[in-house]
Amino acid sequence: MMRPNYTKIYRDMLKERNPEKLEDPKVQRLIKNLKTTEDILKFNDLVFESSKESLRNNQKLKTYDKKTMLKLLQYQEKHGLSTNYMSKKYKISRTTIAKWKKTFEEEYQKITSKK
């Protein structure tokens, strides 16, 4: 499956909107390591200011890769957190989290059995 080249996308966006940020060594290092959805979301929060409206719109368009989904499920299990807490903390619906558990049931069982 082909993935978007987030490094190129963010470089182009920064060139257009905030060229001075491209000079920052921290930004350069982070932009090279955009591998997971989690990395991309953290980078986006760090570099771009967000308004309530943009947060609301971005939430509708958010997608997660398998690695990030499993990482969130593992975090939930490790810390004994409820689905309700996770949904509020990460702004993901409880239904979505339950769907992840069902979809990745085998991998999720491995996570929970390690405990």
GROMACS .gro file of C-alpha atoms in nm:
model
  115
    1MET     CA    1   0.000   0.000   0.000
    2MET     CA    2   0.134   0.341  -0.093
    3ARG     CA    3   0.161   0.606   0.175
    4PRO     CA    4   0.176   0.981   0.128
    5ASN     CA    5   0.523   1.132   0.154
    6TYR     CA    6   0.458   1.335   0.470
    7THR     CA    7   0.813   1.468   0.478
    8LYS     CA    8   0.769   1.632   0.138
    9ILE     CA    9   0.417   1.753   0.220
   10TYR     CA   10   0.526   1.921   0.543
   11ARG     CA   11   0.840   2.069   0.386
   12ASP     CA   12   0.626   2.228   0.114
   13MET     CA   13   0.372   2.356   0.368
   14LEU     CA   14   0.645   2.508   0.582
   15LYS     CA   15   0.815   2.668   0.281
   16GLU     CA   16   0.488   2.836   0.194
   17ARG     CA   17   0.360   2.933   0.541
   18ASN     CA   18   0.658   2.949   0.780
   19PRO     CA   19   0.994   2.927   0.598
   20GLU     CA   20   1.179   3.031   0.916
   21LYS     CA   21   1.070   2.710   1.091
   22LEU     CA   22   1.256   2.503   0.832
   23GLU     CA   23   1.581   2.646   0.972
   24ASP     CA   24   1.514   2.504   1.320
   25PRO     CA   25   1.727   2.188   1.375
   26LYS     CA   26   1.456   2.031   1.593
   27VAL     CA   27   1.197   2.074   1.317
   28GLN     CA   28   1.440   1.933   1.059
   29ARG     CA   29   1.504   1.627   1.276
   30LEU     CA   30   1.135   1.569   1.342
   31ILE     CA   31   1.036   1.614   0.978
   32LYS     CA   32   1.277   1.336   0.877
   33ASN     CA   33   1.118   1.092   1.124
   34LEU     CA   34   0.752   1.106   1.021
   35LYS     CA   35   0.682   0.733   1.015
   36THR     CA   36   0.366   0.671   1.217
   37THR     CA   37   0.040   0.855   1.255
   38GLU     CA   38   0.144   0.942   1.608
   39ASP     CA   39   0.463   1.109   1.478
   40ILE     CA   40   0.265   1.310   1.225
   41LEU     CA   41   0.009   1.430   1.480
   42LYS     CA   42   0.279   1.534   1.728
   43PHE     CA   43   0.471   1.718   1.456
   44ASN     CA   44   0.157   1.892   1.337
   45ASP     CA   45   0.073   2.008   1.691
   46LEU     CA   46   0.428   2.132   1.746
   47VAL     CA   47   0.466   2.327   1.424
   48PHE     CA   48   0.122   2.466   1.349
   49GLU     CA   49  -0.105   2.668   1.572
   50SER     CA   50  -0.448   2.522   1.607
   51SER     CA   51  -0.782   2.688   1.658
   52LYS     CA   52  -1.093   2.524   1.800
   53GLU     CA   53  -1.241   2.509   1.451
   54SER     CA   54  -0.934   2.346   1.297
   55LEU     CA   55  -0.920   2.094   1.584
   56ARG     CA   56  -1.283   2.002   1.522
   57ASN     CA   57  -1.228   1.966   1.146
   58ASN     CA   58  -0.902   1.772   1.187
   59GLN     CA   59  -1.066   1.530   1.427
   60LYS     CA   60  -1.313   1.427   1.158
   61LEU     CA   61  -1.028   1.347   0.918
   62LYS     CA   62  -0.797   1.166   1.160
   63THR     CA   63  -0.688   0.815   1.070
   64TYR     CA   64  -0.457   0.579   1.256
   65ASP     CA   65  -0.222   0.313   1.128
   66LYS     CA   66  -0.221  -0.036   1.277
   67LYS     CA   67   0.097   0.023   1.478
   68THR     CA   68  -0.050   0.332   1.646
   69MET     CA   69  -0.383   0.160   1.716
   70LEU     CA   70  -0.208  -0.130   1.885
   71LYS     CA   71   0.014   0.109   2.078
   72LEU     CA   72  -0.292   0.291   2.213
   73LEU     CA   73  -0.460  -0.038   2.306
   74GLN     CA   74  -0.142  -0.152   2.478
   75TYR     CA   75  -0.121   0.176   2.670
   76GLN     CA   76  -0.481   0.135   2.780
   77GLU     CA   77  -0.421  -0.221   2.898
   78LYS     CA   78  -0.090  -0.145   3.069
   79HIS     CA   79  -0.236   0.139   3.274
   80GLY     CA   80  -0.578  -0.020   3.332
   81LEU     CA   81  -0.763   0.268   3.169
   82SER     CA   82  -1.127   0.258   3.069
   83THR     CA   83  -1.241   0.296   2.711
   84ASN     CA   84  -1.429   0.607   2.820
   85TYR     CA   85  -1.109   0.766   2.955
   86MET     CA   86  -0.915   0.678   2.639
   87SER     CA   87  -1.185   0.822   2.417
   88LYS     CA   88  -1.178   1.153   2.604
   89LYS     CA   89  -0.798   1.171   2.627
   90TYR     CA   90  -0.732   1.097   2.259
   91LYS     CA   91  -1.062   1.231   2.121
   92ILE     CA   92  -1.152   0.895   1.969
   93SER     CA   93  -1.500   0.752   2.000
   94ARG     CA   94  -1.555   0.458   2.233
   95THR     CA   95  -1.705   0.273   1.939
   96THR     CA   96  -1.383   0.317   1.742
   97ILE     CA   97  -1.171   0.183   2.027
   98ALA     CA   98  -1.403  -0.116   2.065
   99LYS     CA   99  -1.383  -0.174   1.690
  100TRP     CA  100  -1.002  -0.173   1.709
  101LYS     CA  101  -1.014  -0.432   1.986
  102LYS     CA  102  -1.238  -0.652   1.774
  103THR     CA  103  -1.040  -0.599   1.451
  104PHE     CA  104  -0.705  -0.670   1.614
  105GLU     CA  105  -0.838  -0.930   1.855
  106GLU     CA  106  -0.545  -1.169   1.803
  107GLU     CA  107  -0.279  -0.903   1.853
  108TYR     CA  108  -0.477  -0.755   2.143
  109GLN     CA  109  -0.490  -1.096   2.315
  110LYS     CA  110  -0.109  -1.116   2.288
  111ILE     CA  111  -0.083  -0.775   2.454
  112THR     CA  112  -0.319  -0.868   2.737
  113SER     CA  113  -0.165  -1.212   2.793
  114LYS     CA  114   0.182  -1.060   2.849
  115LYS     CA  115   0.051  -0.899   3.165
   0.00000   0.00000   0.00000
